Short mmCIF file of C-alpha atoms in Angstrom, two decimals:
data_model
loop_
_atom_site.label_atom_id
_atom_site.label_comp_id
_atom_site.label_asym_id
_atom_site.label_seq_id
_atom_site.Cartn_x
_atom_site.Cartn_y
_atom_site.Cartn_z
CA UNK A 219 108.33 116.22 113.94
CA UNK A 220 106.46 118.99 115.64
CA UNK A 221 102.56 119.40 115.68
CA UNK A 222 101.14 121.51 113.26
CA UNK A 223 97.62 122.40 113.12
CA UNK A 224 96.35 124.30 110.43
CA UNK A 225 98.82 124.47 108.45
CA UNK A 226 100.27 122.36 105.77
CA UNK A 227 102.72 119.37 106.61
CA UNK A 228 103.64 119.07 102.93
CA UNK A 229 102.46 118.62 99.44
CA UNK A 230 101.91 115.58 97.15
CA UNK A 231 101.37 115.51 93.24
CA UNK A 232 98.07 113.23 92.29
CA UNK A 233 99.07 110.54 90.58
CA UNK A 234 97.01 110.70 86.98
CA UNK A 235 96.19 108.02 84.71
CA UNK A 236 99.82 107.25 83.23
CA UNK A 237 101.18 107.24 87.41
CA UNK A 238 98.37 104.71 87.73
CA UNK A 239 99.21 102.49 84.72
CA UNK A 240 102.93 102.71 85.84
CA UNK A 241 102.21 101.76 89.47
CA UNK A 242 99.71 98.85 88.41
CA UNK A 243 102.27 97.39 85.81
CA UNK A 244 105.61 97.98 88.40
CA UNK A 245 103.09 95.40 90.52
CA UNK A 246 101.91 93.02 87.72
CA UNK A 247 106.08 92.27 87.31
CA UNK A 248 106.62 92.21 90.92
CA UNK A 249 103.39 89.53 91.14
CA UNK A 250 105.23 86.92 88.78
CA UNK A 251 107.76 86.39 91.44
CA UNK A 252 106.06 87.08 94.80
CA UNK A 253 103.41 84.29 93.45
CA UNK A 254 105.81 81.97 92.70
CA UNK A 255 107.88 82.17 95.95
CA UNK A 256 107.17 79.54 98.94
CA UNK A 257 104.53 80.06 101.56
CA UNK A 258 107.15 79.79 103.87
CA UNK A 259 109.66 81.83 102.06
CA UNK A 260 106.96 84.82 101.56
CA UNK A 261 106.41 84.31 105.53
CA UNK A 262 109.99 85.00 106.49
CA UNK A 263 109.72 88.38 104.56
CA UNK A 264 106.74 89.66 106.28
CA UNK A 265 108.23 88.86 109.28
CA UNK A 266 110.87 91.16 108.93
CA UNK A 267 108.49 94.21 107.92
CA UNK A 268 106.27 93.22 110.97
CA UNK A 269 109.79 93.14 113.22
CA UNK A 270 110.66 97.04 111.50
CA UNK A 271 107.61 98.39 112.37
CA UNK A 272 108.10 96.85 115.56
CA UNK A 273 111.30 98.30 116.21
CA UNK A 274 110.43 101.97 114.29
CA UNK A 275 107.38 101.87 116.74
CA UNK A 276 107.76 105.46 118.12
CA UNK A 277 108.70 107.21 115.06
CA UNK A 278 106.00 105.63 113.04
CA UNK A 279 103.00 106.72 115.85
CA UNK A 280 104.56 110.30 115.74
CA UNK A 281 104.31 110.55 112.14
CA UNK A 282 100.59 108.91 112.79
CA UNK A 283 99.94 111.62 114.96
CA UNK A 284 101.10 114.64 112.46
CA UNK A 285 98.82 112.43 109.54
CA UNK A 286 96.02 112.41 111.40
CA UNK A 287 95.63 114.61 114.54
CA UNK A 288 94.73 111.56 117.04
CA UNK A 289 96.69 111.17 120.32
CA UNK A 290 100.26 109.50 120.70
CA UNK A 291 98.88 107.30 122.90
CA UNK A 292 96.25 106.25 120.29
CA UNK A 293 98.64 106.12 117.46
CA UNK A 294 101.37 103.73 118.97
CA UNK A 295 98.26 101.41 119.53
CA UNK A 296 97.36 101.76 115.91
CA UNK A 297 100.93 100.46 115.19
CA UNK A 298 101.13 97.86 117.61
CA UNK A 299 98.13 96.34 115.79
CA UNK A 300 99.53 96.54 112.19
CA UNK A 301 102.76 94.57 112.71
CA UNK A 302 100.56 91.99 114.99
CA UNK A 303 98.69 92.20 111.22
CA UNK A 304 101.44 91.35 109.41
CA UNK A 305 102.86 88.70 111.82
CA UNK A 306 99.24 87.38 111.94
CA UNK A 307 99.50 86.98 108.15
CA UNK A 308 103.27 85.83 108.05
CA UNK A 309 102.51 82.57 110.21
CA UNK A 310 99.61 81.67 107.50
CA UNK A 311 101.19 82.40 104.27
CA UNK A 312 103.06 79.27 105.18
CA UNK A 313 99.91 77.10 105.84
CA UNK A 314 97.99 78.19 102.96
CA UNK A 315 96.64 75.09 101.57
CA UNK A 316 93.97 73.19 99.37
CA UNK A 317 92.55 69.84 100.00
CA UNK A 318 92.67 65.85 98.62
CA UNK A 319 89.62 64.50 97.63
CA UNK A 320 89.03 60.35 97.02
CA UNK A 321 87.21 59.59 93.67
CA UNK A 322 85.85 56.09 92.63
CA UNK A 323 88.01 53.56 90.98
CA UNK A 324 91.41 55.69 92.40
CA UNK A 325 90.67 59.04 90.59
CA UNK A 326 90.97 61.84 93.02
CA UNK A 327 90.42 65.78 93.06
CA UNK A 328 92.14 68.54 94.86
CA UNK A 329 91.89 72.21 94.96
CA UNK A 330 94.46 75.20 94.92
CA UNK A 331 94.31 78.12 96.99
CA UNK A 332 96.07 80.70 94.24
CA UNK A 333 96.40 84.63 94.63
CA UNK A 334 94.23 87.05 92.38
CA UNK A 335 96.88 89.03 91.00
CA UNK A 336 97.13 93.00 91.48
CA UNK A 337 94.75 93.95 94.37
CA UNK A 338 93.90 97.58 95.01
CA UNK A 339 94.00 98.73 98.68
CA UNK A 340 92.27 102.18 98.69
CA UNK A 341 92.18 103.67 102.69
CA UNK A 342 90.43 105.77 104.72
CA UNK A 343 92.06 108.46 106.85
CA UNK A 344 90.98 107.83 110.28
CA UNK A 345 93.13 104.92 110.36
CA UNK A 346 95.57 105.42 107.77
CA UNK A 347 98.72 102.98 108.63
CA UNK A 348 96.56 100.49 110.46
CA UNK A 349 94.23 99.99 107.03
CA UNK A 350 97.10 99.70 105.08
CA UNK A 351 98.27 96.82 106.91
CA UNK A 352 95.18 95.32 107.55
CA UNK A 353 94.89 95.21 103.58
CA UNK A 354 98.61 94.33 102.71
CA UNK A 355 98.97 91.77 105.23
CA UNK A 356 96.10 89.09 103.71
CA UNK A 357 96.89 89.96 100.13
CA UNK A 358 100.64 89.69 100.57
CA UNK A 359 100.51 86.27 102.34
CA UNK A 360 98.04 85.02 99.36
CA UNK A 361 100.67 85.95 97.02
CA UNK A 362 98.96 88.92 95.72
CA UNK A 363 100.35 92.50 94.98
CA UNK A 364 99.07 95.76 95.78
CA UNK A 365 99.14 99.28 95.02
CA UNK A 366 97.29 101.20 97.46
CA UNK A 367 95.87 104.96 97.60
CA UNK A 368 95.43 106.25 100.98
CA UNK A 369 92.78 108.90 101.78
CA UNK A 370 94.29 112.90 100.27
CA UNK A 371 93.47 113.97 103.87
CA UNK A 372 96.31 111.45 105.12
CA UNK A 373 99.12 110.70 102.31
CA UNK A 374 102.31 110.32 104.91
CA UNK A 375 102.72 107.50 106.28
CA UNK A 376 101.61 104.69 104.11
CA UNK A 377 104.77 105.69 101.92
CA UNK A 378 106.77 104.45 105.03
CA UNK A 379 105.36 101.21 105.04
CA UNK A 380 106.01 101.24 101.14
CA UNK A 381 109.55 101.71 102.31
CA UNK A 382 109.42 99.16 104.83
CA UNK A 383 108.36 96.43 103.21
CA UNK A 384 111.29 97.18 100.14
CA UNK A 385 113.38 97.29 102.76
CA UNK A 386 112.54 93.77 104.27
CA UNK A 387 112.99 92.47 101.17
CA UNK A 388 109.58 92.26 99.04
CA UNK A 389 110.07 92.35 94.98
CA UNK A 390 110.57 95.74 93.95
CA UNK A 391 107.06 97.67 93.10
CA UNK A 392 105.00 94.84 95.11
CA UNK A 393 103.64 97.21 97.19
CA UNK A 394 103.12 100.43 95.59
CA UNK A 395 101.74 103.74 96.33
CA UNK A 396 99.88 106.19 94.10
CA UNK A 397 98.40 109.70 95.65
CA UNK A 398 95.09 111.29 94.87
CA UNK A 399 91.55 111.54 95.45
CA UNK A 400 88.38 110.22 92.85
CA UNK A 401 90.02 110.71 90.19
CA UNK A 402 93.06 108.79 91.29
CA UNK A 403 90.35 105.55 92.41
CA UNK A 404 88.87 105.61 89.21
CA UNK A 405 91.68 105.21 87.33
CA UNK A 406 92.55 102.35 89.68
CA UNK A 407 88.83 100.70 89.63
CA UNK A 408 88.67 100.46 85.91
CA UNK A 409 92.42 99.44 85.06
CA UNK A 410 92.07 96.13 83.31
CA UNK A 411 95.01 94.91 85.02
CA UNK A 412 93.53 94.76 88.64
CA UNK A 413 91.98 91.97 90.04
CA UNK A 414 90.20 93.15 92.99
CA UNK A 415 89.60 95.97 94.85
CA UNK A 416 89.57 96.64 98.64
CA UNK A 417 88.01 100.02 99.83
CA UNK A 418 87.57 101.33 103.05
CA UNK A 419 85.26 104.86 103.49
CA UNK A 420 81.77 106.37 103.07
CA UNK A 421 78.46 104.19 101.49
CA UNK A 422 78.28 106.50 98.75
CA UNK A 423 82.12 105.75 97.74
CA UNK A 424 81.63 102.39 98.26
CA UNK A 425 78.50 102.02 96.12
CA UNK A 426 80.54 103.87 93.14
CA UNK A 427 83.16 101.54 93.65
CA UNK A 428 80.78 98.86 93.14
CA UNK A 429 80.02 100.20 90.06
CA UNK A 430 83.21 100.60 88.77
CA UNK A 431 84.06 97.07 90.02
CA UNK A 432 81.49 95.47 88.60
CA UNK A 433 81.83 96.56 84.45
CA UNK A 434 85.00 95.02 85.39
CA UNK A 435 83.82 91.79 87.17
CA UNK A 436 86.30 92.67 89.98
CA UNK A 437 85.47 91.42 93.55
CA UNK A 438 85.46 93.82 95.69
CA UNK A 439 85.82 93.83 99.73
CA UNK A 440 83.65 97.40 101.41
CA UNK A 441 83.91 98.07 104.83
CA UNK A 442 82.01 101.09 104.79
CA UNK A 443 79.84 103.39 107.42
CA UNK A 444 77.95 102.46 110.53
CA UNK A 445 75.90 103.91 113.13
CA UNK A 446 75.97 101.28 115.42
CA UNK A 447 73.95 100.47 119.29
CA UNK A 448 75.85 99.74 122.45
CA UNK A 449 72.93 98.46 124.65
CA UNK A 450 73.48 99.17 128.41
CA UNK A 451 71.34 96.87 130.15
CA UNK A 452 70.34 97.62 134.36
CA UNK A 453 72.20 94.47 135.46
CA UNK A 454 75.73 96.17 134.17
CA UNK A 455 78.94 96.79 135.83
CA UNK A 456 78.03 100.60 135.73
CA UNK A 457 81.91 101.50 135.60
CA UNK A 458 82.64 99.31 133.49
CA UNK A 459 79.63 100.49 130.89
CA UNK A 460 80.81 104.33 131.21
CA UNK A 461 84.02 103.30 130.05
CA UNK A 462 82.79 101.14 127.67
CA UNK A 463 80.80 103.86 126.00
CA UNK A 464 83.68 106.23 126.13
CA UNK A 465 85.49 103.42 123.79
CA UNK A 466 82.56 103.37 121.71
CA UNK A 467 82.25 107.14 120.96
CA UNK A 468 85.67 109.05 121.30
CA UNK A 469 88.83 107.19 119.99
CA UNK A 470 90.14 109.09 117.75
CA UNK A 471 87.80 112.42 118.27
CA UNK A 472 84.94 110.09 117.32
CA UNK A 473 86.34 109.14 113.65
CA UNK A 474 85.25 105.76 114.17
CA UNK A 475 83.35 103.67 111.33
CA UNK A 476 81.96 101.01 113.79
CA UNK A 477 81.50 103.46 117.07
CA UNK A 478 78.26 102.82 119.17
CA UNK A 479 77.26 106.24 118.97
CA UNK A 480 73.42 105.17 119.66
CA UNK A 481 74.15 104.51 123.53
CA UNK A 482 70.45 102.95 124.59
CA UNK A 483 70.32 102.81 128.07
CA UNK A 484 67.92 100.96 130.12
CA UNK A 485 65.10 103.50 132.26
CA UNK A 486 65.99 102.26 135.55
CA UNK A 487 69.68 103.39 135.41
CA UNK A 488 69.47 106.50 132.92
CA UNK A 489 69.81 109.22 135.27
CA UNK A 490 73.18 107.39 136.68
CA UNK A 491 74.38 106.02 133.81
CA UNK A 492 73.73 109.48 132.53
CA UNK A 493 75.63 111.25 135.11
CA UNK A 494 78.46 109.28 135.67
CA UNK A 495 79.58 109.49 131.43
CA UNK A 496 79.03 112.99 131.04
CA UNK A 497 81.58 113.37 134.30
CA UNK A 498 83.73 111.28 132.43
CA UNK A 499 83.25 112.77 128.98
CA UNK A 500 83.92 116.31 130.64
CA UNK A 501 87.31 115.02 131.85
CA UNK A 502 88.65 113.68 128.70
CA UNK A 503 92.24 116.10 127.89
CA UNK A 504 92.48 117.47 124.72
CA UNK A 505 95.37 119.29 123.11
CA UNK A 506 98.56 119.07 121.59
CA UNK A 507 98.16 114.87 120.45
CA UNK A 508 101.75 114.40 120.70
CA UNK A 509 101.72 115.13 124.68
CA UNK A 510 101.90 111.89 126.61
CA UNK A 511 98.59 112.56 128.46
CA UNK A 512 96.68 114.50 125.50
CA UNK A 513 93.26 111.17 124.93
CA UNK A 514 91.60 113.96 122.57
CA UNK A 515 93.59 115.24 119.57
CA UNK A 516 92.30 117.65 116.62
CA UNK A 517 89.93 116.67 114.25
CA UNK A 518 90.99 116.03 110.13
CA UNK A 519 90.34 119.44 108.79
CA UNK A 520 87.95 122.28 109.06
CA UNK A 521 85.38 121.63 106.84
CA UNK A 522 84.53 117.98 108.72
CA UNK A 523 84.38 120.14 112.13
CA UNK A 524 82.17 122.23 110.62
CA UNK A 525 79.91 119.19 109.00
CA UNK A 526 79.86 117.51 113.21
CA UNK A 527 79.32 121.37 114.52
CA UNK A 528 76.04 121.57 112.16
CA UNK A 529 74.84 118.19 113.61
CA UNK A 530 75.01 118.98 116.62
CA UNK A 531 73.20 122.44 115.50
CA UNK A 532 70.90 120.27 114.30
CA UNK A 533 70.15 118.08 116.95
CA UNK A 534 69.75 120.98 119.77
CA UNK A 535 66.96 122.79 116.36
CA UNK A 536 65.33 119.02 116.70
CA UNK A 537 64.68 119.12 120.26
CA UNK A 538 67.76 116.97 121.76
CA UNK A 539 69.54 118.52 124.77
CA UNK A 540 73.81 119.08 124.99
CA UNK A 541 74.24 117.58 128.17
CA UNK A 542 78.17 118.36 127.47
CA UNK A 543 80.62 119.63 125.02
CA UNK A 544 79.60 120.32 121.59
CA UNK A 545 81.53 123.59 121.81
CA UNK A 546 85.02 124.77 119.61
CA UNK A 547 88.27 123.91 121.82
CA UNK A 548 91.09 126.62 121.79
CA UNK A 549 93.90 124.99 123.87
CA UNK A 550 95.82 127.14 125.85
CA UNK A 551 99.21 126.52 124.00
CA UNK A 552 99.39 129.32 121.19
CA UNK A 553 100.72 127.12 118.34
CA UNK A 554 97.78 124.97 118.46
CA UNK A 555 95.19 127.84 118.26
CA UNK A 556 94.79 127.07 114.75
CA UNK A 557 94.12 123.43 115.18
CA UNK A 558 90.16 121.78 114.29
CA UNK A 559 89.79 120.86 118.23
CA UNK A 560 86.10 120.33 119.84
CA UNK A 561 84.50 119.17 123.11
CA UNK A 562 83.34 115.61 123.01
CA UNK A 563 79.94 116.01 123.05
CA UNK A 564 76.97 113.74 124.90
CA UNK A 565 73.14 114.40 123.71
CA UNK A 566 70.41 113.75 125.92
CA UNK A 567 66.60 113.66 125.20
CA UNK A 568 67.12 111.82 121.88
CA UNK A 569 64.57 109.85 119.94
CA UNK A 570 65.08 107.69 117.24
CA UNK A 571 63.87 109.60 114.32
CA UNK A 572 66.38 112.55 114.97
CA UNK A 573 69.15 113.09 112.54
CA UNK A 574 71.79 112.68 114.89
CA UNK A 575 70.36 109.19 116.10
CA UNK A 576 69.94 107.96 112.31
CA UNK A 577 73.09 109.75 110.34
CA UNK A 578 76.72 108.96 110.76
CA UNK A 579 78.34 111.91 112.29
CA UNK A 580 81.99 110.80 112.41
CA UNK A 581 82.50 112.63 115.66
CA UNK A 582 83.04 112.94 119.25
CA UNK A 583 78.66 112.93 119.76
CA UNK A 584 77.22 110.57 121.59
CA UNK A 585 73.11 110.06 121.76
CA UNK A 586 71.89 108.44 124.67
CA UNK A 587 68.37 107.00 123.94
CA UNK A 588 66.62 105.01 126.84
CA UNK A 589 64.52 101.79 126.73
CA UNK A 590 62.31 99.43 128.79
CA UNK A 591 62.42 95.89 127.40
CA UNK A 592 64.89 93.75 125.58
CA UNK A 593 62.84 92.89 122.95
CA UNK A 594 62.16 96.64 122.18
CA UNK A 595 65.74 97.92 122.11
CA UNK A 596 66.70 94.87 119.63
CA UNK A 597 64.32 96.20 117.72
CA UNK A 598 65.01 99.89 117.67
CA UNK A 599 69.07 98.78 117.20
CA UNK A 600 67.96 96.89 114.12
CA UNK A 601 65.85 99.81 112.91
CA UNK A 602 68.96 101.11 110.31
CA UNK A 603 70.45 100.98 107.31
CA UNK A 604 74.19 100.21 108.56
CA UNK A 605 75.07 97.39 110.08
CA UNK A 606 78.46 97.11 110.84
CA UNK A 607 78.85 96.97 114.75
CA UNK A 608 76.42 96.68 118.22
CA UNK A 609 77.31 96.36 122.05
CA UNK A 610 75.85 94.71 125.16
CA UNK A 611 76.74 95.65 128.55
CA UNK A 612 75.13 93.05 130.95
CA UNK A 613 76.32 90.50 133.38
CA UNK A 614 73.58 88.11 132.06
CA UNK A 615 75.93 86.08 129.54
CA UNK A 616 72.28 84.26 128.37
CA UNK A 617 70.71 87.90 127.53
CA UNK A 618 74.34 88.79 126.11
CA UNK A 619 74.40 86.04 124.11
CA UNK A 620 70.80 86.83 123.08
CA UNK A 621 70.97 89.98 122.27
CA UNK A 622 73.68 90.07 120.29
CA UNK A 623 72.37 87.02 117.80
CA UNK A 624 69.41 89.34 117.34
CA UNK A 625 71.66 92.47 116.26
CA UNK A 626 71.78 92.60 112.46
CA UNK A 627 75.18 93.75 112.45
CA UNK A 628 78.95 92.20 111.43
CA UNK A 629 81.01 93.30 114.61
CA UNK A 630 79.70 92.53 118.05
CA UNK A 631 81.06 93.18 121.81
CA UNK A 632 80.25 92.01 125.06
CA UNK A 633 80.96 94.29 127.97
CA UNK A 634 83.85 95.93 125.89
CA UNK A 635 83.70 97.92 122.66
CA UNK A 636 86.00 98.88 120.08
CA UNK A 637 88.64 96.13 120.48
CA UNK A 638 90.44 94.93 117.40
CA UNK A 639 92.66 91.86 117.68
CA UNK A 640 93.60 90.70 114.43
CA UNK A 641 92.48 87.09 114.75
CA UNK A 642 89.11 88.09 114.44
CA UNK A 643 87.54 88.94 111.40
CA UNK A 644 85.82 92.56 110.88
CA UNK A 645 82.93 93.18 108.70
CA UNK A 646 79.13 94.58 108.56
CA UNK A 647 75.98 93.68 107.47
CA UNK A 648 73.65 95.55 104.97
CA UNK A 649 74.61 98.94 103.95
CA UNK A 650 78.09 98.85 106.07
CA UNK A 651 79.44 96.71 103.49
CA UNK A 652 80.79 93.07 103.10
CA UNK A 653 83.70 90.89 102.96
CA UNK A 654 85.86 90.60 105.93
CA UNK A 655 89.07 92.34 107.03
CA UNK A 656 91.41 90.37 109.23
CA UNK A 657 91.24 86.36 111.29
CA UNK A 658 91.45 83.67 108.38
CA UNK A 659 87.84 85.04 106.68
CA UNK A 660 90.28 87.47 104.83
CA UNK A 661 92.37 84.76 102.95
CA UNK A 662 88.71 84.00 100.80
CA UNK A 663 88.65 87.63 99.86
CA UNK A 664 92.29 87.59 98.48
CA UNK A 665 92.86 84.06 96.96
CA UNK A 666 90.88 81.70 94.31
CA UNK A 667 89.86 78.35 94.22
CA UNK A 668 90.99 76.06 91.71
CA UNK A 669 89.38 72.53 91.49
CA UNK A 670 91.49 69.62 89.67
CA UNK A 671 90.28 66.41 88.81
CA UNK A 672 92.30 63.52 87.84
CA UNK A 673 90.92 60.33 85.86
CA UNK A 674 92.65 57.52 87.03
CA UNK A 675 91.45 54.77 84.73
CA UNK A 676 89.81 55.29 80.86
CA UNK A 677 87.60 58.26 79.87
CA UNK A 678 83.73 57.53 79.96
CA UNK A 679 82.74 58.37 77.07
CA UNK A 680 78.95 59.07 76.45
CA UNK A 681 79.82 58.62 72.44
#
């Protein structure tokens, strides 16, 4: 694999209505005997995907890297995460249970935990191999199947972990891949064969998916945009915040669905806090993402450089002031010259009604915004229409604690940000979406109750 920016890694046909059909009926077989296999037997199988990736580690984060421009060091994280997913899921496929409930006069109840059937995983690009596992690894362990679309922008390497679960031993077609953009989603949204739908991308997607989902009465799971607060209060660990906002606003050049990109800052410390991250933004290397000590790689493709270049345009016409960054990147190496590389960016003098405080940019820009009271920055972190993640930086656990039951929002940190351990289930509130991804919450969103009750004696008849 070598890096190659601008220009194109390779070319995939979209898979059209019959590739869809074909894809979602290769599954439905594959579902009659993944269903009917043991907890513990469906366990041992994602076990040995989880111990592949494991071992394919490197090659997998390189290909990560070519999908998606981030840095090698990012990427290999990314993987790290997504066989811990499908471990996670392996131990509790095998504990997947109802209850036993005592009825009067020796009848009893119980319920079933069963699997939905054919699930559709549709990703987003930012975290392309991650998502995919993060969707598999609950559906698989409920005894579902799935045929997934990743995002156009990103097709590579979900096909790999297509191939790696075959190889460890899943039915044939239980995981299957189709390629495409809205036309391709539609097609899988509205096939009366599918049983639920899992989508990961932009509120306007997700509310068409909705639609789609719902002439179909198809649960769906969205985890969707965000434009989330990280609240740095004056009794901080002021290292530790910097970094902590440098997690929030620049993994993966800022392509981050639940990055605290509103960075409200308490008065007393803005002017150092201030200072201190845009020194630390300013020494952030970017360049060739498969170089060891690259932390900023390219961003997806030219026209979304150009959409976080006219924000930032924006936001300098609107009165807000580029402490940093903001400017095109042309590394020094000539065969990246072509690549979609930018400063990461911080914005001073920002007020709440600017665009780039109240839109998702889905870049390396961060807005600071500063504050006086508690109960005023709760309330100007509420004041949105996403919902899906907030921070607190404080070394008062009781205003931690606080704060962050008063944040309206699914996904919350305290003095850390962007952390994703698999136990823990990931989610937001109001226009970010809703179901959960990952920790036990996900088994609901992939598995059905059935209720049984058994009559012990005669039937009570009312006639």
């Amino acid at each position: 694999f070598k890096t190659c920016p601008g220009r194109v890694l390779c070319k995939l046909p979209c898979s059209g209505e019959k590739e869809v059909d074909l894809a979602v009926q290769s599954a439905k077989a594959a579902f009659k005997i993944w269903s009917q296999m043991s907890g513990m037997e469906r366990c041992r199988v994602m076990l040995e995907a989880a111990r592949i990736i494991r071992e394919q580690r490197e090659e997998i984060a390189t290909m990560e890297t070519i999908n998606n421009g981030k840095s090698i060091f990012e990427a290999r994280v990314d993987i790290d995460i997504s066989w811990q997913c499908l471990e996670y899921y392996a131990g509790l496929a095998g504990s997947l249970a109802g209850e036993h409930i005592q009825l009067p006069g020796g009848s009893f109840g119980y319920t079933r935990r069963e699997p939905l059937g054919v699930c559709v995983g549709i990703g987003a690009w930012n975290y392309p191999f991650q998502i995919a596992c993060w969707k598999s690894g609950p559906a698989l362990a409920c005894g579902n199947a799935m045929v997934f679309k990743p995002s156009p922008f990103t097709p590579i390497s979900v096909v790999r972990l297509a191939e790696i679960f075959t190889e460890a031993g899943v039915p044939k077609g239980l995981f299957n891949v189709v390629q495409g953009g809205a036309a391709t989603g539609q097609f899988l949204c509205q096939h009366p064969d599918v049983a639920k739908i899992s989508f990961t991308g932009s509120v306007p997607t997700g509310m068409k998916i909705m639609e789609m989902a719902a002439k179909g009465i198809k649960p769906v799971t969205l985890e969707l945009g965000g434009k989330s607060p990280l609240i740095i209060f004056s009794d901080s660990d002021l290292d530790n915040a910097v970094k902590g906002a440098l997690m929030a606003n620049f993994l993966t050049q800022g392509e981050v669905c639940c990055n605290g990109t509103r960075v409200f800052v308490e008065r007393k410390i803005l002017d150092t806090f201030t200072k201190e991250v845009v020194k630390c933004t300013q020494k952030i290397k970017i360049g060739d993402p498969l170089l060891e000590d690259t932390r900023m790689g390219a961003l997806i493709n030219l026209p979304h450089l150009n959409r976080v270049q006219g924000f930032i345009k924006q936001a300098k016409e609107q009165g807000a002031e580029v402490l940093c960054g903001g400017d095109l990147y042309v590394p020094d190496d000539p065969k990246l010259k072509n690549g979609y590389y930018m400063r990461p960016c911080v914005l001073g003098n920002c007020k709440d009604d600017m665009t780039c405080v109240k839109e998702e940019i889905f870049g390396p820009v961060m807005a600071i915004l500063p504050f006086d009271t508690e109960e005023e920055v709760v309330e100007r972190a509420n004041a949105t229409k996403f919902g899906l993640a907030g921070g607190v930086f404080t070394r008062d656990i009781q205003k931690a604690h606080r704060v962050v039951g008063a944040l309206k929002a699914g996904m919350c940190f305290i003095n850390n940000y962007n952390v994703s351990p698999v136990e823990l289930p990931f989610g937001g509130y109001k226009s970010s979406g809703f179901g959960r991804e990952n920790g036990r919450a996900a088994i609901e969103y992939y598995s059905q109750l059935k209720t049984v009750c058994v009559e012990m004696g005669d039937v009570e008849s009312v006639f």
